[in-house]
PDB file of C-alpha atoms in Angstrom:
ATOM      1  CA  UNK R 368       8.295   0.552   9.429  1.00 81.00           C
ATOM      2  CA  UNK R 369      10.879   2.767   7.464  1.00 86.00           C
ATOM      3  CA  UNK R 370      11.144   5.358  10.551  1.00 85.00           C
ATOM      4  CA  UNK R 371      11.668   2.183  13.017  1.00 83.00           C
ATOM      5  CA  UNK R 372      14.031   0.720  11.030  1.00 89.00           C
ATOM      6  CA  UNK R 373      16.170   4.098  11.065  1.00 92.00           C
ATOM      7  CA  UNK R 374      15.891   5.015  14.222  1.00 89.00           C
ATOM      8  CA  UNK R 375      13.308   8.013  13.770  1.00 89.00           C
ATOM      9  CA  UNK R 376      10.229   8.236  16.320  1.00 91.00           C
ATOM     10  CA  UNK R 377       7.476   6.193  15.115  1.00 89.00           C
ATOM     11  CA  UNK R 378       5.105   6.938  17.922  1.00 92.00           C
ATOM     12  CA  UNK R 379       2.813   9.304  15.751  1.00 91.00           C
ATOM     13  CA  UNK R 380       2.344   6.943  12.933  1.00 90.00           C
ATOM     14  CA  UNK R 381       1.697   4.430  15.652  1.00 92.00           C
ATOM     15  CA  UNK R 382      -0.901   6.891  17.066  1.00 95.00           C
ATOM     16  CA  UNK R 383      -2.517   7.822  13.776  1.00 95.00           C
ATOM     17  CA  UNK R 384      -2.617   3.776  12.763  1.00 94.00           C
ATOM     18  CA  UNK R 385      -4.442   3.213  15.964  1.00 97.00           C
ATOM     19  CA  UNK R 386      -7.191   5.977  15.488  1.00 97.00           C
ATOM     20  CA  UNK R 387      -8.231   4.611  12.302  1.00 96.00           C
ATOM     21  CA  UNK R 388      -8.665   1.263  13.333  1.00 96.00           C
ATOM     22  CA  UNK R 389     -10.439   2.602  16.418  1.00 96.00           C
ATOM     23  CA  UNK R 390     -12.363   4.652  14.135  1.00 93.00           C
ATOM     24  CA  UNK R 391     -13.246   1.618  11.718  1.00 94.00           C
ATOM     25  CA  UNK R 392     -14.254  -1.119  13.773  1.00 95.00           C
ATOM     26  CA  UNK R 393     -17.735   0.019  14.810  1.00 94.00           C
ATOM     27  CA  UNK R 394     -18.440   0.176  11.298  1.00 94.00           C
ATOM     28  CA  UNK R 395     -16.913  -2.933  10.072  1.00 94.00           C
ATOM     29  CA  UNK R 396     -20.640  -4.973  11.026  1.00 94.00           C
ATOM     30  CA  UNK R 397     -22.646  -2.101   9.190  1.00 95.00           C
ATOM     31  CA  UNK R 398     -20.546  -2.490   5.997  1.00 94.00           C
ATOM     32  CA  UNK R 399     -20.246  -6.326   6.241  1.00 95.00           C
ATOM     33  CA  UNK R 400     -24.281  -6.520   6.703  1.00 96.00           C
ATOM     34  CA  UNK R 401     -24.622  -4.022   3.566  1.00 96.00           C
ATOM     35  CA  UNK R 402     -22.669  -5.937   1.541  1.00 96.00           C
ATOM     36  CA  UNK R 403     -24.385  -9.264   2.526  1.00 96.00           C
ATOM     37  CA  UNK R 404     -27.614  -7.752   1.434  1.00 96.00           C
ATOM     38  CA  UNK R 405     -26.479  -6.554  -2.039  1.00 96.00           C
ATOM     39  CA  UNK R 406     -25.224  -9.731  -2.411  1.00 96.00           C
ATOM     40  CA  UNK R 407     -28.562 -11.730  -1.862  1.00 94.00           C
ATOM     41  CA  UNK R 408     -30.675  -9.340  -3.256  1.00 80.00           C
TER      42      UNK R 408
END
């Protein structure tokens, strides 16, 4: 937000944002189902 704000290029942050939530939403279900079973166990 800082580098939009000044005018810089924010593209790469952009890019780099995007490939981690690319990255984490496959395992979002995995961790969400782990957690459910620690929790009732």
């Amino acid at each position: 937000v800082e580098a939009a704000r000044v005018g810089l290029p924010f593209g790469p942050d952009l890019d780099l944002l995007c490939a981690f939530l690319a990255a984490s939403l496959p395992l979002c279900p995995i961790a969400a189902g782990a957690g459910l079973r620690a929790a009732v166990a």
